[in-house]
Amino acid sequence: GVSFDIYPGEVIGLAGESGSGKSTIAQAILRILQPPAVITGGKVMFDGQDVLDMSDEQLAGFRWRDVSMVFQSAMNALNPVMTIGDQIIDAVQAHEPMPDRKARARAEELLQIVGIEAARIDSYPHQLSGGMMQRAMIATALCCRPSLLIADEPTTALDVTTAATILELMEQLQAEYGMAIMHITHNLGVIAEAADDVAVMYLGKLVERADVDTLFYEPAHPYTRGLLQSVPKIGSKERLVPIKGVVPEPDAVPPGCAFSPRCPQSIEGVCNRVLPPRVDIAAGHQVLCHLYA
C-alpha cells in the first residue's frame, strides 16, 4: 500500500519512528530484503522497467549503477577485514571492468571528493572516525554515479557537528551529480534541512505526503503533528509533548487506523474500526485520515 514517485534531482525525506517500515521500503527497492522477508506484490518502476521482474544479472547492474544506498551504521555496513580502498575498488570493478591501478586511482579520487585524504585508502574501518566511515560509505555509493541515492539514517550515531558536515556534503554531491536522493530518518531536523518533499510513514503506511514547507507549517495528520510537537525547539521553554504509547508489532496491527490507539483525536467507533481513506487536502498534500474524509 506504499506508493510514491521520486523525480530526477529531487530530494525526498521518508520520516517516521523506528519500526515504521522506512528501511524495509529502501531494501525492497533494491531487492536486498533478508529472509524471511519477501515482496508479495506491487511494482518498483525505474525508468519504465519493473525492478521486481529483473534477473539476477540485471539486478547486479541496476544496483550501484542506477540506484545505490548508504546503509545505516557504517561500522556494521563496512567489511572490517578489508581496507576502505579495497571495498571501493571491488564496487567499481564489479560494474566497470578496469585495471587495478586505474580502479585504485578512481577510489582515491572518490575519497578526496568526500573529504578523506587519498593516503587513507589503505586504512581499515576501525582506523577511521565515525564521520570518516560514513564518508567512506558515501564514496562507495557514488562509485558508479547513480541516478538515485538512498541514504538510510546517514547521520546515525554521529555528533551534531559531524552530522551537519555529512548533510552539507550530500547536498553538494547532489548538486554536482544531479542525482535524486531519498533520505530515510526519524530526525525531522535532517528532513527540514535536506528534503524538498516529505513522506511520513507509520506502521507500513504513508500517512502524509507534502512539500517540506507545508509539512512543517501546516501538518495535517495527528501523527505528523505529534512528531513535530516532540522535537525540542531552541529558545523555547515549553515542555515537549511526547506521543503516548509505542509503535505496535507488525503482527499486532489494531483494526481501523493503526495510529488510533495513540491518537488524541481518534473518533470512537470510526478510527478504531474502519480503515482511513487517502484524502487530497491541497495540491500535492495527501493525508490518510478520517478527520479529512
PDB file of C-alpha atoms in Angstrom:
ATOM      1  CA  GLY A   1       0.000   0.000   0.000  1.00  0.00           C
ATOM      2  CA  VAL A   2       3.002   2.345  -0.114  1.00  0.00           C
ATOM      3  CA  SER A   3       3.249   4.369  -3.314  1.00  0.00           C
ATOM      4  CA  PHE A   4       5.296   7.442  -4.190  1.00  0.00           C
ATOM      5  CA  ASP A   5       7.370   8.934  -7.001  1.00  0.00           C
ATOM      6  CA  ILE A   6      10.909  10.310  -6.983  1.00  0.00           C
ATOM      7  CA  TYR A   7      11.918  12.543  -9.869  1.00  0.00           C
ATOM      8  CA  PRO A   8      15.435  13.282 -11.202  1.00  0.00           C
ATOM      9  CA  GLY A   9      17.237  15.747  -8.975  1.00  0.00           C
ATOM     10  CA  GLU A  10      14.564  15.616  -6.258  1.00  0.00           C
ATOM     11  CA  VAL A  11      15.317  15.081  -2.579  1.00  0.00           C
ATOM     12  CA  ILE A  12      12.556  13.253  -0.718  1.00  0.00           C
ATOM     13  CA  GLY A  13      12.520  12.615   3.014  1.00  0.00           C
ATOM     14  CA  LEU A  14      10.970   9.434   4.429  1.00  0.00           C
ATOM     15  CA  ALA A  15      10.214  10.074   8.102  1.00  0.00           C
ATOM     16  CA  GLY A  16       8.721   8.126  10.993  1.00  0.00           C
ATOM     17  CA  GLU A  17       9.534   6.332  14.227  1.00  0.00           C
ATOM     18  CA  SER A  18      11.659   3.207  14.348  1.00  0.00           C
ATOM     19  CA  GLY A  19       9.536   0.280  13.219  1.00  0.00           C
ATOM     20  CA  SER A  20       7.524   2.311  10.692  1.00  0.00           C
ATOM     21  CA  GLY A  21       8.926   0.387   7.720  1.00  0.00           C
ATOM     22  CA  LYS A  22      11.286   3.000   6.249  1.00  0.00           C
ATOM     23  CA  SER A  23      14.344   0.769   5.829  1.00  0.00           C
ATOM     24  CA  THR A  24      12.129  -2.087   4.632  1.00  0.00           C
ATOM     25  CA  ILE A  25      10.917   0.118   1.768  1.00  0.00           C
ATOM     26  CA  ALA A  26      14.500   1.038   0.838  1.00  0.00           C
ATOM     27  CA  GLN A  27      15.644  -2.581   0.845  1.00  0.00           C
ATOM     28  CA  ALA A  28      12.609  -3.582  -1.203  1.00  0.00           C
ATOM     29  CA  ILE A  29      13.562  -1.021  -3.882  1.00  0.00           C
ATOM     30  CA  LEU A  30      16.981  -2.670  -4.216  1.00  0.00           C
ATOM     31  CA  ARG A  31      15.609  -6.189  -3.621  1.00  0.00           C
ATOM     32  CA  ILE A  32      18.004  -6.858  -0.763  1.00  0.00           C
ATOM     33  CA  LEU A  33      15.457  -7.842   1.903  1.00  0.00           C
ATOM     34  CA  GLN A  34      16.827 -10.627   4.074  1.00  0.00           C
ATOM     35  CA  PRO A  35      14.806 -13.847   4.621  1.00  0.00           C
ATOM     36  CA  PRO A  36      12.192 -14.463   5.858  1.00  0.00           C
ATOM     37  CA  ALA A  37      11.113 -11.106   4.337  1.00  0.00           C
ATOM     38  CA  VAL A  38       9.614 -11.386   0.830  1.00  0.00           C
ATOM     39  CA  ILE A  39       7.950  -8.996  -1.613  1.00  0.00           C
ATOM     40  CA  THR A  40       4.469 -10.389  -2.209  1.00  0.00           C
ATOM     41  CA  GLY A  41       3.146  -7.868  -4.729  1.00  0.00           C
ATOM     42  CA  GLY A  42       3.308  -4.446  -6.293  1.00  0.00           C
ATOM     43  CA  LYS A  43       5.843  -2.836  -8.607  1.00  0.00           C
ATOM     44  CA  VAL A  44       9.115  -0.945  -8.270  1.00  0.00           C
ATOM     45  CA  MET A  45       9.395   1.019 -11.505  1.00  0.00           C
ATOM     46  CA  PHE A  46      12.713   2.564 -12.545  1.00  0.00           C
ATOM     47  CA  ASP A  47      12.882   4.298 -15.936  1.00  0.00           C
ATOM     48  CA  GLY A  48       9.925   2.234 -17.122  1.00  0.00           C
ATOM     49  CA  GLN A  49      11.276  -1.146 -16.003  1.00  0.00           C
ATOM     50  CA  ASP A  50       9.953  -3.136 -13.061  1.00  0.00           C
ATOM     51  CA  VAL A  51      12.810  -3.993 -10.698  1.00  0.00           C
ATOM     52  CA  LEU A  52      10.813  -6.962  -9.404  1.00  0.00           C
ATOM     53  CA  ASP A  53      10.976  -8.553 -12.876  1.00  0.00           C
ATOM     54  CA  MET A  54      14.751  -8.146 -13.232  1.00  0.00           C
ATOM     55  CA  SER A  55      17.010 -11.195 -13.489  1.00  0.00           C
ATOM     56  CA  ASP A  56      19.977 -11.601 -11.145  1.00  0.00           C
ATOM     57  CA  GLU A  57      22.279 -10.317 -13.890  1.00  0.00           C
ATOM     58  CA  GLN A  58      20.102  -7.247 -14.468  1.00  0.00           C
ATOM     59  CA  LEU A  59      19.947  -6.596 -10.722  1.00  0.00           C
ATOM     60  CA  ALA A  60      23.733  -6.711 -10.461  1.00  0.00           C
ATOM     61  CA  GLY A  61      23.899  -3.872 -12.976  1.00  0.00           C
ATOM     62  CA  PHE A  62      20.960  -1.960 -11.513  1.00  0.00           C
ATOM     63  CA  ARG A  63      22.415  -1.829  -8.013  1.00  0.00           C
ATOM     64  CA  TRP A  64      25.061   0.873  -7.585  1.00  0.00           C
ATOM     65  CA  ARG A  65      24.919   1.927 -11.255  1.00  0.00           C
ATOM     66  CA  ASP A  66      21.296   3.143 -11.207  1.00  0.00           C
ATOM     67  CA  VAL A  67      20.397   3.105  -7.503  1.00  0.00           C
ATOM     68  CA  SER A  68      22.860   2.911  -4.620  1.00  0.00           C
ATOM     69  CA  MET A  69      22.475   3.024  -0.864  1.00  0.00           C
ATOM     70  CA  VAL A  70      24.276   4.467   2.132  1.00  0.00           C
ATOM     71  CA  PHE A  71      23.434   1.936   4.807  1.00  0.00           C
ATOM     72  CA  GLN A  72      22.521   2.679   8.397  1.00  0.00           C
ATOM     73  CA  SER A  73      25.562   2.483  10.693  1.00  0.00           C
ATOM     74  CA  ALA A  74      28.742   2.457   8.613  1.00  0.00           C
ATOM     75  CA  MET A  75      30.502   0.418  11.329  1.00  0.00           C
ATOM     76  CA  ASN A  76      28.193  -2.509  10.583  1.00  0.00           C
ATOM     77  CA  ALA A  77      27.995  -1.974   6.815  1.00  0.00           C
ATOM     78  CA  LEU A  78      31.717  -1.827   6.049  1.00  0.00           C
ATOM     79  CA  ASN A  79      33.739  -5.050   5.953  1.00  0.00           C
ATOM     80  CA  PRO A  80      36.075  -4.935   8.978  1.00  0.00           C
ATOM     81  CA  VAL A  81      38.795  -7.121   7.373  1.00  0.00           C
ATOM     82  CA  MET A  82      39.076  -5.137   4.121  1.00  0.00           C
ATOM     83  CA  THR A  83      40.586  -1.693   3.648  1.00  0.00           C
ATOM     84  CA  ILE A  84      38.158   1.012   2.580  1.00  0.00           C
ATOM     85  CA  GLY A  85      40.108   1.287  -0.676  1.00  0.00           C
ATOM     86  CA  ASP A  86      39.617  -2.394  -1.499  1.00  0.00           C
ATOM     87  CA  GLN A  87      35.893  -2.090  -0.777  1.00  0.00           C
ATOM     88  CA  ILE A  88      35.511   0.855  -3.154  1.00  0.00           C
ATOM     89  CA  ILE A  89      37.681  -0.872  -5.794  1.00  0.00           C
ATOM     90  CA  ASP A  90      35.506  -4.011  -5.558  1.00  0.00           C
ATOM     91  CA  ALA A  91      32.378  -1.947  -6.221  1.00  0.00           C
ATOM     92  CA  VAL A  92      33.991  -0.079  -9.130  1.00  0.00           C
ATOM     93  CA  GLN A  93      35.363  -3.197 -10.856  1.00  0.00           C
ATOM     94  CA  ALA A  94      32.109  -5.103 -10.400  1.00  0.00           C
ATOM     95  CA  HIS A  95      30.339  -2.595 -12.670  1.00  0.00           C
ATOM     96  CA  GLU A  96      33.117  -1.246 -14.841  1.00  0.00           C
ATOM     97  CA  PRO A  97      35.980  -3.659 -15.637  1.00  0.00           C
ATOM     98  CA  MET A  98      39.276  -1.790 -15.407  1.00  0.00           C
ATOM     99  CA  PRO A  99      42.901  -2.467 -14.388  1.00  0.00           C
ATOM    100  CA  ASP A 100      43.701  -2.457 -10.674  1.00  0.00           C
ATOM    101  CA  ARG A 101      45.859   0.663 -10.971  1.00  0.00           C
ATOM    102  CA  LYS A 102      43.085   2.656 -12.639  1.00  0.00           C
ATOM    103  CA  ALA A 103      40.497   1.373 -10.146  1.00  0.00           C
ATOM    104  CA  ARG A 104      42.744   2.408  -7.249  1.00  0.00           C
ATOM    105  CA  ALA A 105      43.118   5.891  -8.737  1.00  0.00           C
ATOM    106  CA  ARG A 106      39.318   6.065  -9.016  1.00  0.00           C
ATOM    107  CA  ALA A 107      38.967   5.045  -5.358  1.00  0.00           C
ATOM    108  CA  GLU A 108      41.467   7.729  -4.276  1.00  0.00           C
ATOM    109  CA  GLU A 109      39.526  10.313  -6.292  1.00  0.00           C
ATOM    110  CA  LEU A 110      36.233   9.289  -4.660  1.00  0.00           C
ATOM    111  CA  LEU A 111      37.751   9.513  -1.177  1.00  0.00           C
ATOM    112  CA  GLN A 112      39.013  13.017  -1.931  1.00  0.00           C
ATOM    113  CA  ILE A 113      35.574  14.024  -3.226  1.00  0.00           C
ATOM    114  CA  VAL A 114      34.064  13.146   0.165  1.00  0.00           C
ATOM    115  CA  GLY A 115      36.837  14.877   2.096  1.00  0.00           C
ATOM    116  CA  ILE A 116      39.128  11.958   3.005  1.00  0.00           C
ATOM    117  CA  GLU A 117      42.837  12.129   2.192  1.00  0.00           C
ATOM    118  CA  ALA A 118      43.860   9.704  -0.555  1.00  0.00           C
ATOM    119  CA  ALA A 119      46.555   8.393   1.791  1.00  0.00           C
ATOM    120  CA  ARG A 120      43.815   6.792   3.933  1.00  0.00           C
ATOM    121  CA  ILE A 121      42.910   4.407   1.102  1.00  0.00           C
ATOM    122  CA  ASP A 122      44.730   1.548   2.873  1.00  0.00           C
ATOM    123  CA  SER A 123      43.056   2.204   6.238  1.00  0.00           C
ATOM    124  CA  TYR A 124      40.701  -0.331   7.777  1.00  0.00           C
ATOM    125  CA  PRO A 125      37.284   0.819   9.035  1.00  0.00           C
ATOM    126  CA  HIS A 126      38.333   0.610  12.707  1.00  0.00           C
ATOM    127  CA  GLN A 127      41.117   3.118  11.977  1.00  0.00           C
ATOM    128  CA  LEU A 128      38.590   5.768  10.909  1.00  0.00           C
ATOM    129  CA  SER A 129      36.328   8.007  12.967  1.00  0.00           C
ATOM    130  CA  GLY A 130      32.547   7.618  12.712  1.00  0.00           C
ATOM    131  CA  GLY A 131      32.272  10.570  10.351  1.00  0.00           C
ATOM    132  CA  MET A 132      35.069   9.254   8.113  1.00  0.00           C
ATOM    133  CA  MET A 133      33.449   5.812   7.937  1.00  0.00           C
ATOM    134  CA  GLN A 134      30.193   7.456   6.869  1.00  0.00           C
ATOM    135  CA  ARG A 135      32.079   9.418   4.199  1.00  0.00           C
ATOM    136  CA  ALA A 136      33.719   6.191   3.002  1.00  0.00           C
ATOM    137  CA  MET A 137      30.254   4.650   2.681  1.00  0.00           C
ATOM    138  CA  ILE A 138      29.119   7.639   0.616  1.00  0.00           C
ATOM    139  CA  ALA A 139      32.225   7.347  -1.590  1.00  0.00           C
ATOM    140  CA  THR A 140      31.397   3.673  -2.237  1.00  0.00           C
ATOM    141  CA  ALA A 141      27.796   4.535  -3.051  1.00  0.00           C
ATOM    142  CA  LEU A 142      28.906   7.186  -5.562  1.00  0.00           C
ATOM    143  CA  CYS A 143      31.402   4.963  -7.399  1.00  0.00           C
ATOM    144  CA  CYS A 144      29.107   4.498 -10.425  1.00  0.00           C
ATOM    145  CA  ARG A 145      27.401   7.927 -10.378  1.00  0.00           C
ATOM    146  CA  PRO A 146      23.897   6.553  -9.599  1.00  0.00           C
ATOM    147  CA  SER A 147      20.677   8.295 -10.602  1.00  0.00           C
ATOM    148  CA  LEU A 148      19.190   7.707  -7.135  1.00  0.00           C
ATOM    149  CA  LEU A 149      20.993   7.597  -3.801  1.00  0.00           C
ATOM    150  CA  ILE A 150      19.128   6.096  -0.850  1.00  0.00           C
ATOM    151  CA  ALA A 151      20.551   7.386   2.437  1.00  0.00           C
ATOM    152  CA  ASP A 152      19.309   5.273   5.347  1.00  0.00           C
ATOM    153  CA  GLU A 153      19.869   7.255   8.560  1.00  0.00           C
ATOM    154  CA  PRO A 154      23.153   8.711   7.227  1.00  0.00           C
ATOM    155  CA  THR A 155      23.806  10.691  10.432  1.00  0.00           C
ATOM    156  CA  THR A 156      23.029   7.961  12.980  1.00  0.00           C
ATOM    157  CA  ALA A 157      25.442   7.879  15.954  1.00  0.00           C
ATOM    158  CA  LEU A 158      27.294  10.985  14.732  1.00  0.00           C
ATOM    159  CA  ASP A 159      27.745  14.096  16.825  1.00  0.00           C
ATOM    160  CA  VAL A 160      25.843  17.215  15.764  1.00  0.00           C
ATOM    161  CA  THR A 161      28.801  18.899  14.051  1.00  0.00           C
ATOM    162  CA  THR A 162      29.798  15.798  12.084  1.00  0.00           C
ATOM    163  CA  ALA A 163      26.165  15.131  11.124  1.00  0.00           C
ATOM    164  CA  ALA A 164      25.833  18.668   9.771  1.00  0.00           C
ATOM    165  CA  THR A 165      29.034  18.193   7.747  1.00  0.00           C
ATOM    166  CA  ILE A 166      27.721  14.925   6.252  1.00  0.00           C
ATOM    167  CA  LEU A 167      24.428  16.587   5.267  1.00  0.00           C
ATOM    168  CA  GLU A 168      26.282  19.517   3.701  1.00  0.00           C
ATOM    169  CA  LEU A 169      28.472  17.072   1.771  1.00  0.00           C
ATOM    170  CA  MET A 170      25.452  15.180   0.440  1.00  0.00           C
ATOM    171  CA  GLU A 171      23.839  18.455  -0.634  1.00  0.00           C
ATOM    172  CA  GLN A 172      26.995  19.430  -2.553  1.00  0.00           C
ATOM    173  CA  LEU A 173      27.261  16.000  -4.190  1.00  0.00           C
ATOM    174  CA  GLN A 174      23.584  16.053  -5.140  1.00  0.00           C
ATOM    175  CA  ALA A 175      24.039  19.396  -6.877  1.00  0.00           C
ATOM    176  CA  GLU A 176      27.210  18.230  -8.620  1.00  0.00           C
ATOM    177  CA  TYR A 177      25.954  14.818  -9.759  1.00  0.00           C
ATOM    178  CA  GLY A 178      22.327  15.835 -10.379  1.00  0.00           C
ATOM    179  CA  MET A 179      21.081  12.659  -8.686  1.00  0.00           C
ATOM    180  CA  ALA A 180      17.887  12.185  -6.718  1.00  0.00           C
ATOM    181  CA  ILE A 181      18.202  11.380  -3.014  1.00  0.00           C
ATOM    182  CA  MET A 182      15.859   9.568  -0.651  1.00  0.00           C
ATOM    183  CA  HIS A 183      16.676  10.495   2.948  1.00  0.00           C
ATOM    184  CA  ILE A 184      15.387   7.944   5.461  1.00  0.00           C
ATOM    185  CA  THR A 185      15.380   9.234   9.023  1.00  0.00           C
ATOM    186  CA  HIS A 186      13.434   9.702  12.234  1.00  0.00           C
ATOM    187  CA  ASN A 187      15.214  13.041  12.690  1.00  0.00           C
ATOM    188  CA  LEU A 188      12.886  15.791  11.497  1.00  0.00           C
ATOM    189  CA  GLY A 189      15.742  18.282  11.681  1.00  0.00           C
ATOM    190  CA  VAL A 190      17.501  16.364   8.901  1.00  0.00           C
ATOM    191  CA  ILE A 191      14.281  16.396   6.849  1.00  0.00           C
ATOM    192  CA  ALA A 192      13.861  20.154   7.297  1.00  0.00           C
ATOM    193  CA  GLU A 193      17.451  20.770   6.240  1.00  0.00           C
ATOM    194  CA  ALA A 194      17.752  18.411   3.301  1.00  0.00           C
ATOM    195  CA  ALA A 195      14.410  17.486   1.693  1.00  0.00           C
ATOM    196  CA  ASP A 196      12.146  19.031  -0.945  1.00  0.00           C
ATOM    197  CA  ASP A 197       9.189  16.705  -0.294  1.00  0.00           C
ATOM    198  CA  VAL A 198       8.378  14.594   2.757  1.00  0.00           C
ATOM    199  CA  ALA A 199       6.535  11.303   3.169  1.00  0.00           C
ATOM    200  CA  VAL A 200       5.623  10.327   6.743  1.00  0.00           C
ATOM    201  CA  MET A 201       5.318   6.603   7.457  1.00  0.00           C
ATOM    202  CA  TYR A 202       3.552   4.814  10.268  1.00  0.00           C
ATOM    203  CA  LEU A 203       3.444   1.036  10.553  1.00  0.00           C
ATOM    204  CA  GLY A 204       3.931   0.381   6.845  1.00  0.00           C
ATOM    205  CA  LYS A 205       1.594   3.118   5.575  1.00  0.00           C
ATOM    206  CA  LEU A 206       2.269   6.573   4.166  1.00  0.00           C
ATOM    207  CA  VAL A 207       0.067   8.704   6.415  1.00  0.00           C
ATOM    208  CA  GLU A 208       1.032  12.093   4.954  1.00  0.00           C
ATOM    209  CA  ARG A 209       2.871  13.438   1.907  1.00  0.00           C
ATOM    210  CA  ALA A 210       3.604  17.108   1.217  1.00  0.00           C
ATOM    211  CA  ASP A 211       6.369  19.529   0.314  1.00  0.00           C
ATOM    212  CA  VAL A 212       8.684  20.297   3.216  1.00  0.00           C
ATOM    213  CA  ASP A 213       7.305  23.788   3.989  1.00  0.00           C
ATOM    214  CA  THR A 214       3.690  22.595   4.033  1.00  0.00           C
ATOM    215  CA  LEU A 215       4.502  19.631   6.236  1.00  0.00           C
ATOM    216  CA  PHE A 216       6.310  21.720   8.847  1.00  0.00           C
ATOM    217  CA  TYR A 217       3.980  24.737   8.872  1.00  0.00           C
ATOM    218  CA  GLU A 218       0.644  23.055   8.082  1.00  0.00           C
ATOM    219  CA  PRO A 219       0.891  19.435   9.280  1.00  0.00           C
ATOM    220  CA  ALA A 220      -2.431  17.630   8.870  1.00  0.00           C
ATOM    221  CA  HIS A 221      -2.155  14.107  10.258  1.00  0.00           C
ATOM    222  CA  PRO A 222      -2.245  13.802  14.067  1.00  0.00           C
ATOM    223  CA  TYR A 223       0.832  11.572  13.877  1.00  0.00           C
ATOM    224  CA  THR A 224       2.813  14.208  11.956  1.00  0.00           C
ATOM    225  CA  ARG A 225       1.760  16.872  14.448  1.00  0.00           C
ATOM    226  CA  GLY A 226       2.783  14.566  17.285  1.00  0.00           C
ATOM    227  CA  LEU A 227       6.230  14.081  15.771  1.00  0.00           C
ATOM    228  CA  LEU A 228       6.711  17.833  15.428  1.00  0.00           C
ATOM    229  CA  GLN A 229       5.499  18.538  18.985  1.00  0.00           C
ATOM    230  CA  SER A 230       8.023  16.073  20.381  1.00  0.00           C
ATOM    231  CA  VAL A 231      11.004  17.877  18.831  1.00  0.00           C
ATOM    232  CA  PRO A 232      12.837  20.361  21.100  1.00  0.00           C
ATOM    233  CA  LYS A 233      12.945  23.951  19.832  1.00  0.00           C
ATOM    234  CA  ILE A 234      15.888  26.242  20.514  1.00  0.00           C
ATOM    235  CA  GLY A 235      14.925  29.061  22.895  1.00  0.00           C
ATOM    236  CA  SER A 236      11.540  27.544  23.795  1.00  0.00           C
ATOM    237  CA  LYS A 237      10.657  26.846  27.416  1.00  0.00           C
ATOM    238  CA  GLU A 238       7.555  24.818  26.549  1.00  0.00           C
ATOM    239  CA  ARG A 239       7.512  21.208  27.727  1.00  0.00           C
ATOM    240  CA  LEU A 240       7.764  18.608  24.994  1.00  0.00           C
ATOM    241  CA  VAL A 241       4.596  16.660  24.243  1.00  0.00           C
ATOM    242  CA  PRO A 242       5.500  13.009  23.546  1.00  0.00           C
ATOM    243  CA  ILE A 243       3.279  10.677  21.560  1.00  0.00           C
ATOM    244  CA  LYS A 244       1.815   8.220  24.033  1.00  0.00           C
ATOM    245  CA  GLY A 245       2.431   4.510  23.581  1.00  0.00           C
ATOM    246  CA  VAL A 246       4.744   2.785  21.110  1.00  0.00           C
ATOM    247  CA  VAL A 247       4.589   1.517  17.534  1.00  0.00           C
ATOM    248  CA  PRO A 248       2.873  -1.905  17.684  1.00  0.00           C
ATOM    249  CA  GLU A 249       4.458  -5.026  16.241  1.00  0.00           C
ATOM    250  CA  PRO A 250       3.596  -5.758  12.581  1.00  0.00           C
ATOM    251  CA  ASP A 251       1.688  -8.900  13.615  1.00  0.00           C
ATOM    252  CA  ALA A 252      -0.424  -6.943  16.120  1.00  0.00           C
ATOM    253  CA  VAL A 253      -1.782  -4.109  13.981  1.00  0.00           C
ATOM    254  CA  PRO A 254      -5.005  -2.740  15.536  1.00  0.00           C
ATOM    255  CA  PRO A 255      -8.174  -2.638  13.415  1.00  0.00           C
ATOM    256  CA  GLY A 256      -9.091   0.539  11.565  1.00  0.00           C
ATOM    257  CA  CYS A 257      -6.424   3.235  11.633  1.00  0.00           C
ATOM    258  CA  ALA A 258      -3.217   1.744  13.041  1.00  0.00           C
ATOM    259  CA  PHE A 259      -2.475   5.013  14.841  1.00  0.00           C
ATOM    260  CA  SER A 260      -5.884   5.262  16.538  1.00  0.00           C
ATOM    261  CA  PRO A 261      -4.826   3.764  19.930  1.00  0.00           C
ATOM    262  CA  ARG A 262      -2.228   6.549  20.256  1.00  0.00           C
ATOM    263  CA  CYS A 263      -4.171   9.357  18.555  1.00  0.00           C
ATOM    264  CA  PRO A 264      -5.567  12.209  20.705  1.00  0.00           C
ATOM    265  CA  GLN A 265      -8.192  12.939  18.007  1.00  0.00           C
ATOM    266  CA  SER A 266      -9.358   9.370  17.462  1.00  0.00           C
ATOM    267  CA  ILE A 267     -13.097   9.087  16.737  1.00  0.00           C
ATOM    268  CA  GLU A 268     -14.559   6.186  18.721  1.00  0.00           C
ATOM    269  CA  GLY A 269     -16.357   3.683  16.519  1.00  0.00           C
ATOM    270  CA  VAL A 270     -14.773   5.052  13.345  1.00  0.00           C
ATOM    271  CA  CYS A 271     -10.993   5.345  13.617  1.00  0.00           C
ATOM    272  CA  ASN A 272     -10.683   2.125  15.637  1.00  0.00           C
ATOM    273  CA  ARG A 273     -12.864   0.131  13.225  1.00  0.00           C
ATOM    274  CA  VAL A 274     -12.646   1.492   9.664  1.00  0.00           C
ATOM    275  CA  LEU A 275      -9.517   1.844   7.534  1.00  0.00           C
ATOM    276  CA  PRO A 276      -8.911   5.555   6.858  1.00  0.00           C
ATOM    277  CA  PRO A 277      -9.235   6.962   3.323  1.00  0.00           C
ATOM    278  CA  ARG A 278      -6.454   8.769   1.472  1.00  0.00           C
ATOM    279  CA  VAL A 279      -7.546  12.374   1.022  1.00  0.00           C
ATOM    280  CA  ASP A 280      -6.086  15.193  -1.105  1.00  0.00           C
ATOM    281  CA  ILE A 281      -6.475  18.245   1.138  1.00  0.00           C
ATOM    282  CA  ALA A 282      -4.477  20.540  -1.171  1.00  0.00           C
ATOM    283  CA  ALA A 283      -2.396  20.309  -4.318  1.00  0.00           C
ATOM    284  CA  GLY A 284       0.410  17.865  -3.571  1.00  0.00           C
ATOM    285  CA  HIS A 285      -0.740  17.366   0.032  1.00  0.00           C
ATOM    286  CA  GLN A 286      -2.195  13.944   0.838  1.00  0.00           C
ATOM    287  CA  VAL A 287      -3.224  12.546   4.182  1.00  0.00           C
ATOM    288  CA  LEU A 288      -4.503   9.138   5.335  1.00  0.00           C
ATOM    289  CA  CYS A 289      -7.038  10.134   7.980  1.00  0.00           C
ATOM    290  CA  HIS A 290     -10.754  10.032   8.834  1.00  0.00           C
ATOM    291  CA  LEU A 291     -10.645  13.658  10.045  1.00  0.00           C
ATOM    292  CA  TYR A 292     -10.486  14.856   6.431  1.00  0.00           C
ATOM    293  CA  ALA A 293     -12.860  12.381   4.815  1.00  0.00           C
TER     294      ALA A 293
END
